[in-house]
PDB file of C-alpha atoms in Angstrom:
ATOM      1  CA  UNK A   1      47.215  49.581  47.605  1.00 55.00           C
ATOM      2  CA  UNK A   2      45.971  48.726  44.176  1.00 64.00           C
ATOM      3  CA  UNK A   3      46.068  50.781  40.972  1.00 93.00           C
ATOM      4  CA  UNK A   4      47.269  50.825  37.563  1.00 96.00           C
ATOM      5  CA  UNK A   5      51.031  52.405  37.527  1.00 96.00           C
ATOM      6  CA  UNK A   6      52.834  53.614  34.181  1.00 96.00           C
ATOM      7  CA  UNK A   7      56.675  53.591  33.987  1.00 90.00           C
ATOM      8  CA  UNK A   8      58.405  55.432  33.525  1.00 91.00           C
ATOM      9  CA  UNK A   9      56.419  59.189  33.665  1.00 93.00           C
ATOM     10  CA  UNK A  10      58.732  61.121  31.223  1.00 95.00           C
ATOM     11  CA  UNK A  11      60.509  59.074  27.917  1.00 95.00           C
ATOM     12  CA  UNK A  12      62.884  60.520  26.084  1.00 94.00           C
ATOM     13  CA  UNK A  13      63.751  58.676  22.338  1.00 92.00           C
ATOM     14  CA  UNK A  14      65.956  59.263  19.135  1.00 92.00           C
ATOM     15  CA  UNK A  15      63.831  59.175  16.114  1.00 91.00           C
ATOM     16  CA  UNK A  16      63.768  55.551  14.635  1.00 90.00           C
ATOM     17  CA  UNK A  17      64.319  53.549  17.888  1.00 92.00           C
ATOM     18  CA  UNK A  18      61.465  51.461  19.086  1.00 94.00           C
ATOM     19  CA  UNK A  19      60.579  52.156  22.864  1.00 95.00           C
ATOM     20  CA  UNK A  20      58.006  50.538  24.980  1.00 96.00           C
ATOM     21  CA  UNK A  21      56.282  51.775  27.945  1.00 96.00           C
ATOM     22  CA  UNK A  22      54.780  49.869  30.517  1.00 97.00           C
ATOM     23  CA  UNK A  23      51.642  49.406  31.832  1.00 97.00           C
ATOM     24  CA  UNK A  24      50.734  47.354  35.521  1.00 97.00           C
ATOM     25  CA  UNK A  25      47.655  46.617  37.111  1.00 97.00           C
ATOM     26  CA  UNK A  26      47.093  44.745  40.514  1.00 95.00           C
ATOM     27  CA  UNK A  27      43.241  45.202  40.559  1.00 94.00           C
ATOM     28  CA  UNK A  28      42.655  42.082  38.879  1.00 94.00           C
ATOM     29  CA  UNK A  29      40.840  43.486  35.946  1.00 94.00           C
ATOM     30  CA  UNK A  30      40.457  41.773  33.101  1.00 93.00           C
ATOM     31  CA  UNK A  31      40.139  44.305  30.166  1.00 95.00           C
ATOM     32  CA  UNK A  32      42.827  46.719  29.437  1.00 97.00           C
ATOM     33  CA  UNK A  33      43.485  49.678  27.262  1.00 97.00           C
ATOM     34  CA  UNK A  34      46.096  52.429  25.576  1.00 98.00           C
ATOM     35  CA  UNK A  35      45.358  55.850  24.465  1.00 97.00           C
ATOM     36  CA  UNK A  36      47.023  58.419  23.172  1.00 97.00           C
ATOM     37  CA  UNK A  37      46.610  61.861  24.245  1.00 96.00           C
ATOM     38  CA  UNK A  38      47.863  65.161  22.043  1.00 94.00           C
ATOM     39  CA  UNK A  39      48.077  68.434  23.902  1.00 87.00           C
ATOM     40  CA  UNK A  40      44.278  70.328  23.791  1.00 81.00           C
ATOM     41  CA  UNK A  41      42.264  67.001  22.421  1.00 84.00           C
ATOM     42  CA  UNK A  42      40.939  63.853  23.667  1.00 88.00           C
ATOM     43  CA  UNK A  43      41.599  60.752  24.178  1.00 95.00           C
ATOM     44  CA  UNK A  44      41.752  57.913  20.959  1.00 95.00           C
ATOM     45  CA  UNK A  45      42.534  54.647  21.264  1.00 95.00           C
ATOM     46  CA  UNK A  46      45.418  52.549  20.207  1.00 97.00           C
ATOM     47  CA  UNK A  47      44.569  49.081  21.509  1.00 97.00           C
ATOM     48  CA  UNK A  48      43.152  47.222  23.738  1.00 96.00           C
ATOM     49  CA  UNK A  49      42.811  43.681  25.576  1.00 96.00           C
ATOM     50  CA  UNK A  50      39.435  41.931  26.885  1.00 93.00           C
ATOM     51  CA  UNK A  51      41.753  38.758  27.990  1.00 93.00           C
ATOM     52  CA  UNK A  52      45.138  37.372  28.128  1.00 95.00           C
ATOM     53  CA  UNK A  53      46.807  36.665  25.069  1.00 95.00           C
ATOM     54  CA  UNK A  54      44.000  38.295  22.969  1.00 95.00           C
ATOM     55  CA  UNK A  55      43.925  41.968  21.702  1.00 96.00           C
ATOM     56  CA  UNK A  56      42.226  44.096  18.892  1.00 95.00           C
ATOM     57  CA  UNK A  57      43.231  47.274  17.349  1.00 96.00           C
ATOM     58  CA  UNK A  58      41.887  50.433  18.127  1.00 94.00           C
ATOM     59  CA  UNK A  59      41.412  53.590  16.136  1.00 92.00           C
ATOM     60  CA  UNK A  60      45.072  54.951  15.817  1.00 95.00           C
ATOM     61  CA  UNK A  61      47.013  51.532  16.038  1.00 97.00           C
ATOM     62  CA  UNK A  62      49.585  51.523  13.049  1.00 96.00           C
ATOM     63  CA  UNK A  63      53.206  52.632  14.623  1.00 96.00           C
ATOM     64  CA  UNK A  64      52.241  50.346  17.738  1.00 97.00           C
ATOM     65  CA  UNK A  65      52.058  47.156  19.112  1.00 97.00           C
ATOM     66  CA  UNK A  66      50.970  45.443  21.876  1.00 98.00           C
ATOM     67  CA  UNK A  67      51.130  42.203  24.132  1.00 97.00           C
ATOM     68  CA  UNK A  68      48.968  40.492  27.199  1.00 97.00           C
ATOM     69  CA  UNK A  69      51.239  37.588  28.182  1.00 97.00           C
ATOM     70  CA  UNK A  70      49.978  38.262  32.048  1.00 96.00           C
ATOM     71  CA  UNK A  71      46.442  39.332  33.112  1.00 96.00           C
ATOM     72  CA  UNK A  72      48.079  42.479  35.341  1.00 97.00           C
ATOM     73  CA  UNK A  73      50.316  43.914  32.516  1.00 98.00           C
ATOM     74  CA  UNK A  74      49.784  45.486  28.888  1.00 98.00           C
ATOM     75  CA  UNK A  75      52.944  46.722  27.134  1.00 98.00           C
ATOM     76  CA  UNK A  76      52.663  49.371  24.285  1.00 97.00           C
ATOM     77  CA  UNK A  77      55.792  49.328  21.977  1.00 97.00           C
ATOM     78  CA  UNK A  78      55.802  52.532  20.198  1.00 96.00           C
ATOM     79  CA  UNK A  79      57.654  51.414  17.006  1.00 94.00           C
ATOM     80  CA  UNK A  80      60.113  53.430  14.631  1.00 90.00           C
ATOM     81  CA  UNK A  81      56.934  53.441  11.770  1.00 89.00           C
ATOM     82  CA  UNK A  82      55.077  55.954  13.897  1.00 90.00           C
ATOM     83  CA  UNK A  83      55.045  58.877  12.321  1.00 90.00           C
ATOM     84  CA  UNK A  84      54.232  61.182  15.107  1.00 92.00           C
ATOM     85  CA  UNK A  85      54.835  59.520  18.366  1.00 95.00           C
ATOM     86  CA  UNK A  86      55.680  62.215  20.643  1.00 96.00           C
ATOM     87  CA  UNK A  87      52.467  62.508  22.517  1.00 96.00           C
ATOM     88  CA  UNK A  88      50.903  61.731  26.647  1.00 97.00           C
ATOM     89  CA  UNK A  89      49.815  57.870  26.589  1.00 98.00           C
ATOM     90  CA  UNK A  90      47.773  56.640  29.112  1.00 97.00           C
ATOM     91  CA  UNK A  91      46.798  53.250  30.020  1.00 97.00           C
ATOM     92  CA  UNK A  92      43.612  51.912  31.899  1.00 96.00           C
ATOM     93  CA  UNK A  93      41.616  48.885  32.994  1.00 95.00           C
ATOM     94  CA  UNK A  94      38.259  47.633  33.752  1.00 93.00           C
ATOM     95  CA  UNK A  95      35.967  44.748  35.172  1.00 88.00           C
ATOM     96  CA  UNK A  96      34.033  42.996  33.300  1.00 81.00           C
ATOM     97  CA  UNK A  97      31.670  43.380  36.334  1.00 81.00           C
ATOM     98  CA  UNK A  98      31.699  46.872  35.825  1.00 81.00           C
ATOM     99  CA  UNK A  99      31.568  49.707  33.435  1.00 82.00           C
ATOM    100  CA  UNK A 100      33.922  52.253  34.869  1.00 86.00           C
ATOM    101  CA  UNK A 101      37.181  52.416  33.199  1.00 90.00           C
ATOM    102  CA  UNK A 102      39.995  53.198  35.690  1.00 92.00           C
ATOM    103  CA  UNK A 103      43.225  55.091  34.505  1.00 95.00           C
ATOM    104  CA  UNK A 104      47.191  55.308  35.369  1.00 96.00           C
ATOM    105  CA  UNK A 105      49.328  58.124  35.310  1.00 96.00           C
ATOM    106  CA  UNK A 106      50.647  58.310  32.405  1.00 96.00           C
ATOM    107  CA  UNK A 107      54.068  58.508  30.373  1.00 97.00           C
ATOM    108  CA  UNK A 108      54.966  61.843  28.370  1.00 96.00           C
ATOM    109  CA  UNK A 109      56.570  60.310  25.338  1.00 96.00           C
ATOM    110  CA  UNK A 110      58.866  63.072  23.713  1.00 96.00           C
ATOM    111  CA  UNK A 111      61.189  62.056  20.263  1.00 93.00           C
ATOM    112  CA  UNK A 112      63.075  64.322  18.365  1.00 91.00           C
TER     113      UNK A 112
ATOM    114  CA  UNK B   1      31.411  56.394  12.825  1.00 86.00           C
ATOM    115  CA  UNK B   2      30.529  57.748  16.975  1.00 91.00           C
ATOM    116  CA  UNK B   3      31.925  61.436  17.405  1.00 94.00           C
ATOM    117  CA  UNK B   4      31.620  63.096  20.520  1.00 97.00           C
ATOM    118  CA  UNK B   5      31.853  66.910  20.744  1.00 97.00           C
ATOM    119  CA  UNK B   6      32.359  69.440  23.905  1.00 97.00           C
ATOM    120  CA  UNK B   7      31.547  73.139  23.609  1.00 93.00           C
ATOM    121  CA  UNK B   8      32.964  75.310  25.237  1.00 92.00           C
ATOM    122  CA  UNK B   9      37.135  74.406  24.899  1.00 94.00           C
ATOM    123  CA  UNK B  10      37.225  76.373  27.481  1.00 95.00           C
ATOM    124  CA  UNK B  11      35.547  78.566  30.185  1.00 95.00           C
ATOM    125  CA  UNK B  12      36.360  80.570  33.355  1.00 96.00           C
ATOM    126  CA  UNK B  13      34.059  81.885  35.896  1.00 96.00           C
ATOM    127  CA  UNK B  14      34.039  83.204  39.465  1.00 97.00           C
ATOM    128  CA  UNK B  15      34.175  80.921  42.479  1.00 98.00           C
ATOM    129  CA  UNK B  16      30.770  80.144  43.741  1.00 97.00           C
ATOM    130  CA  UNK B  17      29.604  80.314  40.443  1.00 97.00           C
ATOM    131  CA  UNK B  18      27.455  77.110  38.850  1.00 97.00           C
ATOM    132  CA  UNK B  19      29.511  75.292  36.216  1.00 96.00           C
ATOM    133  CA  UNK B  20      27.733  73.538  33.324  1.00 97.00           C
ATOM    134  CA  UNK B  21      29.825  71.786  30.802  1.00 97.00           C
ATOM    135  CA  UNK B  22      28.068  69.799  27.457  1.00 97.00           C
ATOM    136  CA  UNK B  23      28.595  67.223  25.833  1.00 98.00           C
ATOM    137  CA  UNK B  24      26.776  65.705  22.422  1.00 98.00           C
ATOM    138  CA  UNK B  25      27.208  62.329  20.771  1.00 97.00           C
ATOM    139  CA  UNK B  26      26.129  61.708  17.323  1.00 96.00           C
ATOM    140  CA  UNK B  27      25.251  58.075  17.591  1.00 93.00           C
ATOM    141  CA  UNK B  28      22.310  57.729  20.483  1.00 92.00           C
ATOM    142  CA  UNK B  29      23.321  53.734  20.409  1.00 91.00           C
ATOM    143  CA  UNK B  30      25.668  54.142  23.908  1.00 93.00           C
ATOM    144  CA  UNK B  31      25.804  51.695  26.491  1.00 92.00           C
ATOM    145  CA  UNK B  32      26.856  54.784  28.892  1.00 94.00           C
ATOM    146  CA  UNK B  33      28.141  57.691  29.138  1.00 96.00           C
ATOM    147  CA  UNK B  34      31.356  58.664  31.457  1.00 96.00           C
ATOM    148  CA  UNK B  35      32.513  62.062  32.722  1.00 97.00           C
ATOM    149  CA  UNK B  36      35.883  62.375  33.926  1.00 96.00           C
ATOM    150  CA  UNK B  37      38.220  64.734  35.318  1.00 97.00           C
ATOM    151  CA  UNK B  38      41.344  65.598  34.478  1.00 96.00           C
ATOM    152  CA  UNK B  39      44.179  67.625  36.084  1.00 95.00           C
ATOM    153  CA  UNK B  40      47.362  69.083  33.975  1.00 92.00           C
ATOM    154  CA  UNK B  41      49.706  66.094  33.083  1.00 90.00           C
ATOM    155  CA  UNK B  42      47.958  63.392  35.126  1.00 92.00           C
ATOM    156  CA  UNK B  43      46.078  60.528  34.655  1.00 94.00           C
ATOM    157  CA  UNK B  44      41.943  60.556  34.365  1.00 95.00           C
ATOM    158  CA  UNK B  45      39.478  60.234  37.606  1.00 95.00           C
ATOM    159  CA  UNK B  46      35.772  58.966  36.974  1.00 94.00           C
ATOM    160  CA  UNK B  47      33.491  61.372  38.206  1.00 96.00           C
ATOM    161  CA  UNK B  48      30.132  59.787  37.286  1.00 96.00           C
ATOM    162  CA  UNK B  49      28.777  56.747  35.144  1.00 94.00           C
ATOM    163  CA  UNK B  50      25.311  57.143  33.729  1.00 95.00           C
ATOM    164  CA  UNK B  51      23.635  54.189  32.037  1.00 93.00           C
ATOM    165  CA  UNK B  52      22.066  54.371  29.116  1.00 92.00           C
ATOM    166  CA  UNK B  53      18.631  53.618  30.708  1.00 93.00           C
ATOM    167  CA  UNK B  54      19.388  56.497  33.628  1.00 94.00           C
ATOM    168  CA  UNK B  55      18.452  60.003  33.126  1.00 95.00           C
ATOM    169  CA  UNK B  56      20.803  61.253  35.878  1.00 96.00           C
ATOM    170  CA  UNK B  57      23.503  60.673  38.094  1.00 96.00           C
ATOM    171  CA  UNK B  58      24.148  62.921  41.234  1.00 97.00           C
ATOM    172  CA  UNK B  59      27.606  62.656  43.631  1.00 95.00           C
ATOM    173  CA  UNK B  60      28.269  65.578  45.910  1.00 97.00           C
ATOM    174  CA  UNK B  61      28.468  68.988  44.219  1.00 97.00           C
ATOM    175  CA  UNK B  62      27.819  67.222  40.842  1.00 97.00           C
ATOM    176  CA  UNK B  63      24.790  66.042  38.983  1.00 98.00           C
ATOM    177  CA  UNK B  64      25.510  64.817  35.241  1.00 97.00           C
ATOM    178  CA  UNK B  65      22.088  64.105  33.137  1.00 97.00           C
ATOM    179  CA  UNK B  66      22.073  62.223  30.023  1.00 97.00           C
ATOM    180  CA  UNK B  67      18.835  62.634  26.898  1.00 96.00           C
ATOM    181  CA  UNK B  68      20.471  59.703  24.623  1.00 94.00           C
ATOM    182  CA  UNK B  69      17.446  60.923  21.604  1.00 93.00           C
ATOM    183  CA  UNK B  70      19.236  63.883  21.299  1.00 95.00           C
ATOM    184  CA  UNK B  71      22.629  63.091  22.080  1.00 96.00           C
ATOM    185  CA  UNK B  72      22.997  65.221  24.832  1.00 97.00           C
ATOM    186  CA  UNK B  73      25.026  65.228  28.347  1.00 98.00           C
ATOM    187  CA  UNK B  74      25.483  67.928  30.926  1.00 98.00           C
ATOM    188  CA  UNK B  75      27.839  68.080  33.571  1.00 97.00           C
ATOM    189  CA  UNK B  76      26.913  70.418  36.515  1.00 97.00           C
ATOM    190  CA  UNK B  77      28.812  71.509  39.265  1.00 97.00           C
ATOM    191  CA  UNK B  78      27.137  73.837  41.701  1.00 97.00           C
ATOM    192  CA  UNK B  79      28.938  76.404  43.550  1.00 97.00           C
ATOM    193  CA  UNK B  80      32.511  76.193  41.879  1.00 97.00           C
ATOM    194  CA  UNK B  81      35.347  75.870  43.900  1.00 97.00           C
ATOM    195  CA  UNK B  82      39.096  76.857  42.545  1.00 97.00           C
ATOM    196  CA  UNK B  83      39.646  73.527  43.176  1.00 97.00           C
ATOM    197  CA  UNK B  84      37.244  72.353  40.975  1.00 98.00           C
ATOM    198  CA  UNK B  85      40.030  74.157  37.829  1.00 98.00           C
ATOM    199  CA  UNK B  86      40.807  70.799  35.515  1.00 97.00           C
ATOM    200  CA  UNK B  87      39.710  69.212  32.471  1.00 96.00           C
ATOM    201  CA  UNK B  88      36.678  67.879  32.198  1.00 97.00           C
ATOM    202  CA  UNK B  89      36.148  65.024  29.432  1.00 97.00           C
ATOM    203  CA  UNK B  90      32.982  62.997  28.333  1.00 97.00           C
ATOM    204  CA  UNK B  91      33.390  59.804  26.721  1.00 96.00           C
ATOM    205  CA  UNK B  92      30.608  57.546  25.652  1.00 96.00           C
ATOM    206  CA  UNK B  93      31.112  53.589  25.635  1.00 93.00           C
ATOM    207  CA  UNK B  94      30.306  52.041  22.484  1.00 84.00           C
ATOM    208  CA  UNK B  95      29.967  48.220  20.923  1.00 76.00           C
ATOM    209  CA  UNK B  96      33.081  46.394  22.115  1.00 71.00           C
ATOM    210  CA  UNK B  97      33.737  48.065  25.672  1.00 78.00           C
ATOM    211  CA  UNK B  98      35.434  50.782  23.780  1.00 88.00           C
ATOM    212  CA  UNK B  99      35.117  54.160  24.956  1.00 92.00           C
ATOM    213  CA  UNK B 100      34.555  57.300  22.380  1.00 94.00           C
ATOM    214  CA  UNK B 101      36.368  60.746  23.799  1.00 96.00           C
ATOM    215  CA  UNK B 102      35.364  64.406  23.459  1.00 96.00           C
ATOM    216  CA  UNK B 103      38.276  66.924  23.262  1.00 95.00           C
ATOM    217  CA  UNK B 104      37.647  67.849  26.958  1.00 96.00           C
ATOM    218  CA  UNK B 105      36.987  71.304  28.286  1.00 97.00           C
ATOM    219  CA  UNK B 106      39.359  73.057  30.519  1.00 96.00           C
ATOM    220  CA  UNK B 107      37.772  75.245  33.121  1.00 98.00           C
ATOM    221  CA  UNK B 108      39.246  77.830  35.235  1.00 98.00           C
ATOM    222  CA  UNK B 109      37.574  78.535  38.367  1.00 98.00           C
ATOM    223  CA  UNK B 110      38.836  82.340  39.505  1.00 97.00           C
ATOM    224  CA  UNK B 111      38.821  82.813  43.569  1.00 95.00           C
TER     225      UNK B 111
END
């Protein structure tokens, strides 16, 4: 059964701890990608990866940081310099066959 | 800098109704365009992919068309279902395989 799967779906944090959220893909994709999501508005992106150990920043990417270590997963460390982190982040992937981008669940982020 | 816009925020209609949602782009330099749906707290679905050299893209109930000149999608969905009450969010994929978001428009479809 492939997918993408984000753990956990709800994240509780203090403010000033760092946290990181995980991200897992078993469709052998190659590219891979974080956004953040606040309540009523798009989607912007954080980062994202077009191969193992090799990423670029997106548009909102200080307060984060990243890693690609393995092709199937792409860690987000939300870091205690965010100044806003509570927020719905959402992780995807893609082929570099294809264009579609394919998306996981999600993880509700809430720190207070 | 790419902005993409979708008007209305929000709309509600009566079931069997035809939904049309927009969405404009200010840079007409796309590789594609993507609509998605979106149900509360969940992850994003593809609905439809249109190339920049397409026109249109049909799957079922929807057909999505695409005039990259004027910046311009639309998103139809004929004969509305309540099921068919989500999010709906454009996105257009710029230079680097990086994908630009509108702000979404939530639709309500009333049975």
């Amino acid at each position: 059964d492939g997918g993408i799967t984000q753990s956990p779906k709800y994240l509780f944090r203090k403010e000033g701890q760092n946290v990181t959220l995980s991200c897992e893909q078993n469709l052998n994709h190659d590219a891979m990608y974080w956004y953040r999501q606040d309540p009523g508005q798009g989607l912007r992106l954080i980062y994202y990866s077009q191969i193992v150990n090799d990423f670029q920043k997106g548009d909102i990417a200080e307060g984060y940081s990243v890693s690609r270590e393995k092709k199937e997963s792409f860690p987000l460390t939300v870091t205690s310099a965010q100044k806003n982190p509570t927020a719905f982040y959402l992780c995807a992937s893609r082929s570099a066959a294809a264009y579609e981008q394919y998306f996981g669940p999600g993880t509700r982020l809430t720190v207070t | 800098k790419q902005e993409v816009t979708q008007i209305p925020a929000a709309l509600s209609v009566p079931e069997g109704e035809n939904l049309v949602l927009n969405c404009s782009f200010t840079d007409s330099a796309i590789y594609n365009l993507q609509w998605f749906r979106q149900d509360p707290g969940k992850g994003l679905t593809s609905l439809l992919l249109i190339q920049s050299s397409q026109r249109e893209q049909t799957s079922g109930r929807l057909n999505a068309s695409l005039d990259k000149s004027s910046g311009r999608s639309t998103l139809y969905i004929a004969a509305s279902q309540p099921g068919d009450s989500a999010t709906y969010l454009c996105a257009v994929e710029v230079a680097g395989n990086k994908l630009t978001f509108g702000g979404g428009t939530r639709v309500l479809v009333k049975p």
